N, CA, C and O of each residue as an XYZ file, in Angstrom:
760
protein
N     -28.566    -21.723     25.640
C     -29.433    -21.421     26.771
C     -28.897    -20.168     27.453
O     -27.712    -20.093     27.776
N     -29.749    -19.207     27.667
C     -29.341    -17.958     28.299
C     -28.814    -18.215     29.698
O     -27.795    -17.653     30.098
N     -29.512    -19.067     30.446
C     -29.047    -19.453     31.775
C     -28.662    -18.283     32.641
O     -29.480    -17.406     32.918
N     -27.409    -18.268     33.072
C     -27.001    -17.249     34.036
C     -26.731    -15.869     33.448
O     -26.029    -15.073     34.072
N     -27.257    -15.565     32.284
C     -27.053    -14.256     31.676
C     -27.477    -13.153     32.638
O     -28.587    -13.179     33.169
N     -26.608    -12.204     32.855
C     -26.943    -11.092     33.746
C     -28.005    -10.190     33.140
O     -28.625     -9.403     33.855
N     -28.225    -10.290     31.827
C     -29.259     -9.476     31.181
C     -30.650     -9.824     31.704
O     -31.542     -8.977     31.672
N     -30.855    -11.046     32.181
C     -32.154    -11.448     32.704
C     -32.334    -11.102     34.185
O     -33.432    -11.262     34.718
N     -31.297    -10.640     34.849
C     -31.375    -10.365     36.284
C     -32.502     -9.420     36.678
O     -33.217     -9.715     37.636
N     -32.700     -8.281     35.976
C     -33.804     -7.399     36.378
C     -35.174     -8.041     36.191
O     -36.076     -7.817     36.998
N     -35.339     -8.832     35.142
C     -36.606     -9.511     34.891
C     -36.870    -10.548     35.980
O     -37.977    -10.631     36.512
N     -35.853    -11.331     36.303
C     -36.004    -12.364     37.341
C     -36.283    -11.720     38.689
O     -37.163    -12.175     39.420
N     -35.550    -10.671     39.029
C     -35.748    -10.011     40.329
C     -37.134     -9.386     40.444
O     -37.815     -9.574     41.453
N     -37.557     -8.647     39.424
C     -38.863     -7.970     39.486
C     -40.015     -8.966     39.447
O     -41.003     -8.796     40.160
N     -39.899     -9.995     38.627
C     -40.963    -10.988     38.534
C     -41.088    -11.780     39.833
O     -42.194    -12.104     40.264
N     -39.954    -12.089     40.454
C     -39.973    -12.757     41.763
C     -40.615    -11.846     42.800
O     -41.438    -12.289     43.600
N     -40.240    -10.585     42.784
C     -40.793     -9.623     43.742
C     -42.307     -9.515     43.586
O     -43.037     -9.448     44.575
N     -42.770     -9.501     42.343
C     -44.218     -9.432     42.119
C     -44.911    -10.661     42.708
O     -45.931    -10.532     43.384
N     -44.366    -11.840     42.455
C     -44.978    -13.068     42.961
C     -45.041    -13.104     44.490
O     -46.068    -13.479     45.057
N     -43.957    -12.720     45.157
C     -43.966    -12.807     46.626
C     -44.827    -11.714     47.250
O     -45.290    -11.870     48.379
N     -45.048    -10.620     46.542
C     -45.988     -9.612     47.052
C     -47.428    -10.053     46.845
O     -48.285     -9.809     47.695
N     -47.695    -10.704     45.714
C     -49.052    -11.169     45.422
C     -49.430    -12.398     46.241
O     -50.596    -12.583     46.589
N     -48.439    -13.239     46.548
C     -48.657    -14.479     47.297
C     -47.638    -14.544     48.441
O     -46.640    -15.257     48.343
N     -47.890    -13.803     49.520
C     -46.905    -13.704     50.609
C     -46.730    -15.021     51.363
O     -47.526    -15.951     51.237
N     -45.669    -15.060     52.141
C     -45.340    -16.266     52.910
C     -46.402    -16.555     53.962
O     -47.165    -15.677     54.365
N     -46.427    -17.800     54.390
C     -47.365    -18.238     55.416
C     -46.584    -18.988     56.492
O     -45.458    -19.430     56.265
N     -47.188    -19.120     57.640
C     -46.579    -19.904     58.707
C     -45.748    -19.079     59.652
O     -45.306    -17.980     59.318
N     -45.534    -19.621     60.846
C     -44.807    -18.899     61.889
C     -43.285    -19.034     61.809
O     -42.570    -18.392     62.578
N     -42.790    -19.852     60.900
C     -41.348    -20.078     60.798
C     -40.631    -18.749     60.539
O     -41.028    -17.999     59.647
N     -39.582    -18.452     61.308
C     -38.876    -17.171     61.120
C     -38.206    -17.028     59.749
O     -37.920    -15.911     59.317
N     -37.959    -18.124     59.079
C     -37.346    -18.033     57.746
C     -38.371    -18.243     56.628
O     -37.991    -18.465     55.478
N     -39.659    -18.175     56.952
C     -40.710    -18.406     55.958
C     -40.621    -17.427     54.796
O     -40.824    -17.816     53.646
N     -40.323    -16.180     55.074
C     -40.218    -15.172     54.007
C     -39.136    -15.587     53.010
O     -39.339    -15.517     51.798
N     -38.002    -16.011     53.524
C     -36.896    -16.423     52.658
C     -37.240    -17.677     51.871
O     -36.969    -17.747     50.673
N     -37.831    -18.665     52.526
C     -38.199    -19.906     51.837
C     -39.233    -19.655     50.738
O     -39.165    -20.254     49.664
N     -40.177    -18.778     51.011
C     -41.179    -18.412     50.008
C     -40.507    -17.743     48.813
O     -40.796    -18.077     47.664
N     -39.625    -16.815     49.082
C     -38.944    -16.098     48.001
C     -38.039    -17.023     47.193
O     -37.965    -16.896     45.971
N     -37.352    -17.949     47.855
C     -36.479    -18.871     47.131
C     -37.268    -19.742     46.153
O     -36.817    -19.988     45.034
N     -38.435    -20.204     46.571
C     -39.266    -21.011     45.686
C     -39.770    -20.185     44.507
O     -39.773    -20.652     43.368
N     -40.194    -18.962     44.786
C     -40.643    -18.080     43.712
C     -39.497    -17.787     42.746
O     -39.688    -17.805     41.530
N     -38.317    -17.518     43.281
C     -37.160    -17.198     42.429
C     -36.780    -18.382     41.549
O     -36.440    -18.198     40.380
N     -36.834    -19.589     42.092
C     -36.497    -20.758     41.279
C     -37.509    -20.942     40.145
O     -37.128    -21.239     39.014
N     -38.786    -20.768     40.446
C     -39.812    -20.892     39.404
C     -39.642    -19.809     38.339
O     -39.740    -20.089     37.145
N     -39.391    -18.591     38.765
C     -39.210    -17.482     37.822
C     -37.946    -17.691     36.987
O     -37.944    -17.403     35.790
N     -36.889    -18.179     37.595
C     -35.638    -18.414     36.865
C     -35.838    -19.448     35.770
O     -35.420    -19.234     34.632
N     -36.472    -20.565     36.102
C     -36.735    -21.595     35.089
C     -37.624    -21.022     33.986
O     -37.360    -21.235     32.802
N     -38.659    -20.307     34.364
C     -39.559    -19.716     33.370
C     -38.826    -18.715     32.475
O     -39.034    -18.696     31.262
N     -37.976    -17.891     33.068
C     -37.231    -16.898     32.273
C     -36.250    -17.576     31.327
O     -36.106    -17.144     30.184
N     -35.579    -18.621     31.775
C     -34.634    -19.336     30.907
C     -35.364    -20.024     29.759
O     -34.833    -20.122     28.653
N     -36.582    -20.501     30.019
C     -37.368    -21.097     28.931
C     -37.878    -20.025     27.966
O     -37.899    -20.233     26.753
N     -38.281    -18.896     28.504
C     -38.837    -17.812     27.680
C     -37.771    -17.133     26.833
O     -38.025    -16.749     25.692
N     -36.579    -16.989     27.397
C     -35.466    -16.319     26.701
C     -34.288    -17.293     26.631
O     -33.338    -17.174     27.406
N     -34.346    -18.256     25.706
C     -33.393    -19.369     25.715
C     -31.992    -19.063     25.191
O     -31.090    -19.882     25.368
N     -31.784    -17.933     24.564
C     -30.450    -17.640     24.036
C     -29.945    -16.325     24.624
O     -30.736    -15.512     25.102
N     -28.640    -16.118     24.589
C     -28.106    -14.835     25.052
C     -28.672    -13.644     24.266
O     -28.848    -12.562     24.827
N     -28.952    -13.834     22.987
C     -29.528    -12.759     22.178
C     -30.927    -12.412     22.693
O     -31.268    -11.236     22.818
N     -31.737    -13.435     22.992
C     -33.068    -13.196     23.555
C     -32.973    -12.408     24.857
O     -33.736    -11.469     25.083
N     -32.032    -12.799     25.705
C     -31.859    -12.121     26.994
C     -31.463    -10.663     26.800
O     -31.968     -9.779     27.492
N     -30.569    -10.416     25.868
C     -30.139     -9.043     25.591
C     -31.279     -8.212     24.997
O     -31.429     -7.036     25.330
N     -32.076     -8.817     24.124
C     -33.195     -8.086     23.516
C     -34.230     -7.673     24.557
O     -34.727     -6.547     24.522
N     -34.558     -8.572     25.484
C     -35.528     -8.189     26.511
C     -34.930     -7.136     27.441
O     -35.657     -6.297     27.972
N     -33.635     -7.172     27.639
C     -32.997     -6.145     28.468
C     -33.071     -4.781     27.789
O     -33.215     -3.758     28.458
N     -32.973     -4.766     26.459
C     -33.050     -3.500     25.719
C     -34.483     -3.000     25.577
O     -34.754     -1.819     25.792
N     -35.393     -3.888     25.219
C     -36.777     -3.492     24.936
C     -37.658     -3.430     26.177
O     -38.640     -2.689     26.210
N     -37.314     -4.197     27.181
C     -38.135     -4.270     28.379
C     -39.190     -5.348     28.248
O     -39.653     -5.632     27.143
N     -39.578     -5.953     29.362
C     -40.490     -7.089     29.317
C     -41.973     -6.751     29.267
O     -42.776     -7.639     28.984
N     -42.370     -5.529     29.524
C     -43.784     -5.188     29.397
C     -44.465     -4.703     30.661
O     -45.400     -3.906     30.585
N     -44.028     -5.157     31.804
C     -44.604     -4.657     33.045
C     -45.696     -5.540     33.628
O     -46.077     -6.556     33.047
N     -46.190     -5.127     34.790
C     -47.106     -5.952     35.587
C     -48.568     -5.525     35.513
O     -49.382     -6.049     36.272
N     -48.934     -4.604     34.638
C     -50.293     -4.043     34.644
C     -51.384     -5.103     34.538
O     -52.340     -5.078     35.313
N     -51.260     -6.026     33.603
C     -52.282     -7.069     33.448
C     -52.328     -7.979     34.665
O     -53.405     -8.341     35.137
N     -51.163     -8.344     35.168
C     -51.102     -9.197     36.360
C     -51.727     -8.502     37.560
O     -52.478     -9.113     38.321
N     -51.415     -7.230     37.723
C     -51.976     -6.460     38.836
C     -53.501     -6.422     38.740
O     -54.200     -6.610     39.735
N     -53.999     -6.180     37.548
C     -55.441     -6.096     37.337
C     -56.113     -7.442     37.616
O     -57.150     -7.498     38.276
N     -55.509     -8.539     37.103
C     -56.114     -9.868     37.274
C     -56.154    -10.319     38.724
O     -57.062    -11.051     39.119
N     -55.189     -9.894     39.518
C     -55.138    -10.331     40.918
C     -55.669     -9.277     41.878
O     -55.740     -9.521     43.083
N     -56.040     -8.116     41.368
C     -56.535     -7.055     42.235
C     -55.454     -6.439     43.102
O     -55.741     -5.934     44.187
N     -54.212     -6.476     42.635
C     -53.109     -5.928     43.428
C     -52.511     -4.680     42.791
O     -51.305     -4.447     42.875
N     -53.352     -3.888     42.160
C     -52.880     -2.663     41.525
C     -52.377     -1.683     42.584
O     -52.991     -1.531     43.640
N     -51.265     -1.027     42.298
C     -50.743     -0.060     43.270
C     -51.643      1.170     43.343
O     -52.319      1.514     42.374
N     -51.644      1.825     44.494
C     -52.430      3.047     44.643
C     -51.963      4.118     43.663
O     -52.770      4.820     43.053
N     -50.645      4.225     43.525
C     -50.071      5.214     42.604
C     -48.975      4.525     41.804
O     -47.846      4.396     42.278
N     -49.303      4.081     40.591
C     -48.322      3.349     39.798
C     -47.155      4.217     39.338
O     -46.136      3.689     38.892
N     -47.286      5.525     39.438
C     -46.194      6.427     39.068
C     -45.318      6.793     40.257
O     -44.371      7.567     40.114
N     -45.620      6.248     41.422
C     -44.806      6.524     42.608
C     -43.375      6.041     42.369
O     -43.139      5.077     41.641
N     -42.448      6.722     42.988
C     -41.034      6.440     42.788
C     -40.665      5.004     43.136
O     -39.805      4.418     42.479
N     -41.296      4.426     44.151
C     -40.943      3.067     44.577
C     -41.698      1.978     43.812
O     -41.623      0.811     44.196
N     -42.414      2.319     42.755
C     -43.137      1.337     41.946
C     -42.461      1.083     40.594
O     -43.011      0.351     39.771
N     -41.308      1.658     40.350
C     -40.616      1.497     39.069
C     -40.227      0.060     38.746
O     -40.112     -0.298     37.574
N     -40.023     -0.761     39.757
C     -39.652     -2.158     39.534
C     -40.709     -2.893     38.720
O     -40.390     -3.866     38.037
N     -41.964     -2.445     38.779
C     -43.054     -3.125     38.074
C     -42.855     -3.148     36.562
O     -43.397     -4.022     35.886
N     -42.094     -2.212     36.025
C     -41.871     -2.184     34.580
C     -40.996     -3.353     34.121
O     -40.998     -3.696     32.939
N     -40.250     -3.968     35.042
C     -39.376     -5.087     34.700
C     -40.050     -6.444     34.882
O     -39.430     -7.479     34.636
N     -41.304     -6.451     35.307
C     -42.032     -7.708     35.455
C     -42.427     -8.211     34.075
O     -42.931     -7.449     33.249
N     -42.199     -9.486     33.829
C     -42.578    -10.106     32.558
C     -43.819    -10.966     32.798
O     -43.771    -11.956     33.528
N     -44.925    -10.573     32.174
C     -46.206    -11.260     32.374
C     -46.125    -12.749     32.030
O     -46.660    -13.585     32.759
N     -45.466    -13.076     30.934
C     -45.366    -14.480     30.524
C     -44.518    -15.266     31.511
O     -44.877    -16.383     31.883
N     -43.406    -14.701     31.937
C     -42.538    -15.370     32.902
C     -43.288    -15.623     34.207
O     -43.197    -16.717     34.765
N     -44.021    -14.640     34.700
C     -44.784    -14.816     35.944
C     -45.873    -15.865     35.754
O     -46.092    -16.692     36.639
N     -46.555    -15.844     34.621
C     -47.590    -16.839     34.356
C     -46.992    -18.244     34.312
O     -47.542    -19.173     34.904
N     -45.876    -18.397     33.619
C     -45.230    -19.708     33.549
C     -44.738    -20.136     34.929
O     -44.858    -21.307     35.292
N     -44.188    -19.202     35.697
C     -43.731    -19.533     37.049
C     -44.908    -19.996     37.906
O     -44.775    -20.935     38.691
N     -46.050    -19.344     37.758
C     -47.246    -19.764     38.498
C     -47.650    -21.179     38.105
O     -48.040    -21.973     38.961
N     -47.561    -21.498     36.829
C     -47.859    -22.859     36.371
C     -46.916    -23.868     37.023
O     -47.348    -24.933     37.464
N     -45.637    -23.533     37.084
C     -44.642    -24.435     37.655
C     -44.844    -24.612     39.156
O     -44.679    -25.713     39.681
N     -45.198    -23.540     39.842
C     -45.423    -23.625     41.285
C     -46.668    -24.451     41.615
O     -46.713    -25.119     42.648
N     -47.671    -24.408     40.749
C     -48.922    -25.114     41.015
C     -48.896    -26.576     40.582
O     -49.699    -27.378     41.059
N     -47.979    -26.929     39.680
C     -47.963    -28.276     39.111
C     -46.560    -28.870     39.196
O     -45.713    -28.551     38.362
N     -46.292    -29.733     40.189
C     -44.949    -30.297     40.367
C     -44.447    -31.103     39.160
O     -43.251    -31.088     38.869
N     -45.335    -31.797     38.464
C     -44.897    -32.571     37.293
C     -44.466    -31.645     36.159
O     -43.473    -31.912     35.483
N     -45.199    -30.575     35.952
C     -44.820    -29.597     34.940
C     -43.499    -28.926     35.326
O     -42.656    -28.664     34.467
N     -43.325    -28.653     36.611
C     -42.070    -28.055     37.083
C     -40.894    -28.988     36.812
O     -39.836    -28.540     36.370
N     -41.072    -30.274     37.071
C     -39.993    -31.236     36.816
C     -39.655    -31.289     35.325
O     -38.482    -31.344     34.957
N     -40.677    -31.272     34.470
C     -40.434    -31.268     33.023
C     -39.690    -30.004     32.599
O     -38.790    -30.063     31.761
N     -40.061    -28.873     33.169
C     -39.410    -27.607     32.816
C     -37.950    -27.596     33.268
O     -37.070    -27.153     32.530
N     -37.700    -28.079     34.470
C     -36.321    -28.118     34.974
C     -35.491    -29.084     34.134
O     -34.335    -28.794     33.825
N     -36.058    -30.218     33.765
C     -35.342    -31.147     32.882
C     -35.015    -30.487     31.542
O     -33.932    -30.695     30.994
N     -35.945    -29.698     31.018
C     -35.708    -29.008     29.752
C     -34.571    -27.996     29.879
O     -33.728    -27.883     28.989
N     -34.557    -27.271     30.982
C     -33.480    -26.304     31.214
C     -32.149    -27.022     31.384
O     -31.142    -26.604     30.812
N     -32.137    -28.099     32.165
C     -30.904    -28.857     32.395
C     -30.385    -29.467     31.090
O     -29.176    -29.500     30.859
N     -31.285    -29.943     30.245
C     -30.875    -30.541     28.975
C     -30.284    -29.514     28.020
O     -29.456    -29.852     27.174
N     -30.704    -28.270     28.151
C     -30.234    -27.228     27.240
C     -28.845    -26.715     27.589
O     -28.166    -26.144     26.737
N     -28.414    -26.913     28.834
C     -27.067    -26.507     29.236
C     -26.195    -27.752     29.168
O     -26.395    -28.676     29.956
N     -25.233    -27.807     28.250
C     -24.421    -29.009     28.100
C     -23.699    -29.379     29.393
O     -23.215    -28.508     30.116
N     -23.632    -30.669     29.673
C     -22.931    -31.153     30.865
C     -21.468    -30.749     30.790
O     -20.845    -30.830     29.731
N     -20.929    -30.315     31.911
C     -19.532    -29.923     31.974
C     -19.245    -28.552     31.398
O     -18.081    -28.180     31.247
N     -20.298    -27.779     31.068
C     -20.101    -26.456     30.471
C     -20.858    -25.412     31.265
O     -22.046    -25.571     31.546
N     -20.174    -24.356     31.622
C     -20.801    -23.238     32.302
C     -20.864    -22.088     31.314
O     -19.819    -21.576     30.913
N     -22.081    -21.656     30.901
C     -22.179    -20.582     29.907
C     -21.480    -19.308     30.339
O     -21.030    -18.538     29.490
N     -21.378    -19.067     31.638
C     -20.697    -17.865     32.109
C     -19.184    -18.047     32.071
O     -18.437    -17.071     32.140
N     -18.725    -19.308     31.960
C     -17.296    -19.572     31.853
C     -16.552    -19.565     33.170
O     -15.323    -19.637     33.168
N     -17.237    -19.481     34.286
C     -16.574    -19.355     35.576
C     -16.146    -20.679     36.199
O     -15.117    -20.745     36.872
N     -16.930    -21.736     35.977
C     -16.618    -23.001     36.642
C     -17.185    -24.155     35.823
O     -18.126    -23.968     35.052
N     -16.618    -25.342     35.988
C     -17.189    -26.480     35.269
C     -18.540    -26.858     35.866
O     -18.740    -26.757     37.076
N     -19.467    -27.293     35.013
C     -20.789    -27.721     35.457
C     -20.700    -29.163     35.941
O     -19.884    -29.932     35.435
N     -21.520    -29.537     36.906
C     -21.514    -30.932     37.338
C     -22.028    -31.836     36.227
O     -22.843    -31.425     35.401
N     -21.546    -33.057     36.218
C     -21.989    -34.034     35.231
C     -23.411    -34.455     35.563
O     -23.708    -34.794     36.709
N     -24.289    -34.436     34.574
C     -25.685    -34.805     34.795
C     -26.091    -35.885     33.818
O     -25.718    -35.856     32.645
N     -26.855    -36.832     34.312
C     -27.436    -37.849     33.443
C     -28.790    -37.349     32.975
O     -29.413    -36.546     33.670
N     -29.263    -37.792     31.828
C     -30.604    -37.405     31.380
C     -31.639    -37.787     32.437
O     -31.609    -38.895     32.971
N     -32.537    -36.880     32.730
C     -33.584    -37.143     33.718
C     -33.235    -36.686     35.116
O     -34.129    -36.571     35.955
N     -31.955    -36.417     35.404
C     -31.593    -35.924     36.732
C     -32.106    -34.503     36.902
O     -32.037    -33.697     35.975
N     -32.614    -34.202     38.076
C     -33.041    -32.843     38.353
C     -31.883    -32.097     38.996
O     -31.297    -32.582     39.964
N     -31.549    -30.934     38.476
C     -30.456    -30.174     39.088
C     -30.784    -29.816     40.537
O     -31.898    -29.393     40.848
N     -29.833    -29.987     41.382
C     -30.031    -29.713     42.810
C     -30.405    -28.259     43.057
O     -31.091    -27.958     44.034
N     -29.968    -27.356     42.190
C     -30.254    -25.940     42.423
C     -31.731    -25.590     42.277
O     -32.138    -24.492     42.656
N     -32.542    -26.495     41.739
C     -33.978    -26.247     41.604
C     -34.821    -27.177     42.484
O     -36.016    -27.345     42.240
N     -34.217    -27.766     43.484
C     -34.912    -28.700     44.363
C     -36.083    -28.050     45.087
O     -37.120    -28.690     45.265
N     -35.946    -26.813     45.504
C     -37.054    -26.143     46.208
C     -38.285    -25.984     45.325
O     -39.407    -25.942     45.830
N     -38.090    -25.898     44.029
C     -39.206    -25.817     43.098
C     -39.819    -27.190     42.855
O     -41.039    -27.348     42.899
N     -38.982    -28.168     42.602
C     -39.484    -29.475     42.181
C     -39.832    -30.416     43.331
O     -40.714    -31.263     43.185
N     -39.162    -30.285     44.460
C     -39.402    -31.207     45.585
C     -39.258    -30.465     46.916
O     -38.344    -30.759     47.686
N     -40.138    -29.517     47.195
C     -40.023    -28.764     48.444
C     -40.274    -29.674     49.648
O     -41.113    -30.574     49.603
N     -39.530    -29.420     50.716
C     -39.771    -30.201     51.931
C     -40.958    -29.608     52.692
O     -41.550    -28.619     52.260
N     -41.293    -30.211     53.810
C     -42.469    -29.785     54.573
C     -42.364    -28.321     55.017
O     -43.341    -27.575     54.956
N     -41.185    -27.926     55.458
C     -40.968    -26.542     55.920
C     -41.167    -25.548     54.777
O     -41.770    -24.491     54.963
N     -40.662    -25.891     53.603
C     -40.813    -25.017     52.438
C     -42.268    -24.954     51.979
O     -42.759    -23.883     51.620
N     -42.955    -26.087     51.988
C     -44.376    -26.089     51.619
C     -45.198    -25.237     52.586
O     -46.102    -24.512     52.169
N     -44.877    -25.328     53.885
C     -45.608    -24.539     54.882
C     -45.382    -23.040     54.687
O     -46.271    -22.236     54.966
N     -44.219    -22.670     54.219
C     -43.902    -21.253     54.012
C     -44.563    -20.690     52.762
O     -44.728    -19.477     52.638
N     -44.944    -21.574     51.829
C     -45.434    -21.111     50.528
C     -46.829    -21.653     50.201
O     -47.111    -21.991     49.051
N     -47.678    -21.734     51.187
C     -49.026    -22.262     50.958
C     -49.758    -21.425     49.914
O     -50.362    -21.982     48.997
N     -49.716    -20.121     50.032
C     -50.391    -19.248     49.059
C     -49.699    -19.291     47.701
O     -50.357    -19.312     46.660
N     -48.382    -19.304     47.719
C     -47.588    -19.279     46.486
C     -47.774    -20.541     45.658
O     -47.577    -20.512     44.443
N     -48.147    -21.640     46.284
C     -48.281    -22.914     45.574
C     -49.733    -23.387     45.446
O     -49.979    -24.492     44.962
N     -50.672    -22.584     45.863
C     -52.076    -22.999     45.837
C     -52.623    -22.875     44.416
O     -52.748    -21.763     43.902
N     -52.953    -24.008     43.766
C     -53.395    -23.961     42.362
C     -54.600    -23.057     42.114
O     -54.654    -22.373     41.092
N     -55.563    -23.045     43.027
C     -56.743    -22.205     42.823
C     -56.402    -20.724     42.898
O     -56.928    -19.925     42.123
N     -55.531    -20.356     43.817
C     -55.145    -18.953     43.944
C     -54.285    -18.499     42.764
O     -54.360    -17.342     42.347
N     -53.480    -19.397     42.232
C     -52.593    -19.063     41.115
C     -53.292    -19.074     39.754
O     -52.750    -18.563     38.774
N     -54.470    -19.643     39.692
C     -55.131    -19.874     38.405
C     -55.308    -18.610     37.571
O     -55.103    -18.652     36.358
N     -55.682    -17.492     38.182
C     -55.889    -16.248     37.422
C     -54.626    -15.822     36.674
O     -54.708    -15.234     35.596
N     -53.470    -16.119     37.244
C     -52.191    -15.770     36.616
C     -51.722    -16.900     35.702
O     -51.281    -16.652     34.580
N     -51.815    -18.122     36.177
C     -51.306    -19.275     35.419
C     -52.028    -19.463     34.093
O     -51.404    -19.811     33.091
N     -53.340    -19.234     34.080
C     -54.102    -19.484     32.851
C     -53.757    -18.537     31.708
O     -54.055    -18.827     30.549
N     -53.131    -17.408     32.024
C     -52.806    -16.436     30.975
C     -51.963    -17.043     29.860
O     -52.238    -16.818     28.681
N     -50.938    -17.811     30.222
C     -49.990    -18.309     29.213
C     -49.662    -19.792     29.388
O     -48.647    -20.263     28.874
N     -50.504    -20.530     30.104
C     -50.266    -21.961     30.337
C     -50.166    -22.742     29.024
O     -49.274    -23.578     28.876
N     -51.054    -22.487     28.080
C     -51.056    -23.241     26.824
C     -49.720    -23.125     26.089
O     -49.237    -24.100     25.513
N     -49.130    -21.937     26.111
C     -47.833    -21.746     25.454
C     -46.736    -22.567     26.138
O     -45.884    -23.150     25.466
N     -46.759    -22.611     27.462
C     -45.756    -23.379     28.212
C     -45.917    -24.868     27.943
O     -44.932    -25.560     27.682
N     -47.134    -25.362     28.002
C     -47.386    -26.779     27.754
C     -46.983    -27.151     26.327
O     -46.432    -28.227     26.093
N     -47.258    -26.264     25.384
C     -46.859    -26.495     23.992
C     -45.336    -26.502     23.848
O     -44.785    -27.321     23.114
N     -44.661    -25.592     24.546
C     -43.216    -25.449     24.433
C     -42.454    -26.628     25.028
O     -41.474    -27.084     24.440
N     -42.876    -27.118     26.155
C     -42.086    -28.140     26.850
C     -41.863    -29.414     26.059
O     -40.726    -29.885     26.029
N     -42.847    -30.004     25.422
C     -42.542    -31.207     24.654
C     -41.524    -30.971     23.549
O     -40.685    -31.831     23.282
N     -41.591    -29.803     22.901
C     -40.639    -29.539     21.818
C     -39.251    -29.275     22.364
O     -38.267    -29.578     21.690
N     -39.137    -28.717     23.566
C     -37.816    -28.484     24.162
C     -37.222    -29.794     24.631
O     -36.022    -30.022     24.477
N     -38.046    -30.657     25.201
C     -37.560    -31.915     25.763
C     -37.191    -32.887     24.645
O     -36.232    -33.646     24.783
N     -37.923    -32.873     23.563
C     -37.713    -33.861     22.496
C     -36.351    -33.794     21.866
O     -36.051    -34.570     20.959
């Protein structure tokens, strides 16, 4: 499992940034922006780890690039005024499949739980792929605490991410690659 591979960092950061720009935070809570971004980042992280499950996959996408946000921008009507502007370069690191899968996870809590279980099952208990620290012991079916905002958001988190979690609003993005995610999860879990 690629997991904490630093090679996926630009993809995760850009894809998260795209999601929070397309589906901004809601509510008067002063930390709503952060709560919205944390939920988006958790969904994108799980999606990226599923999409690029090995360190080799992560390195290959870092070398070749993920494809960019053009289709996503077009589908949601969020195309930049000038895509060649200096501050729009991050869009090239957006991965359309990762964003689509993240949208699926944000809109469907049961699918998100299955995806997190698949990611947790792929990282052996007591092993940290980065080698920095021992992993906590996990029983099959336990949801990792680090993805709680994705799988079981509290009321404050839900209020901050009304747009980000709205199934109807996410549908244009989620439908792009939902079938692949649904097909992948049973084979990963089995």
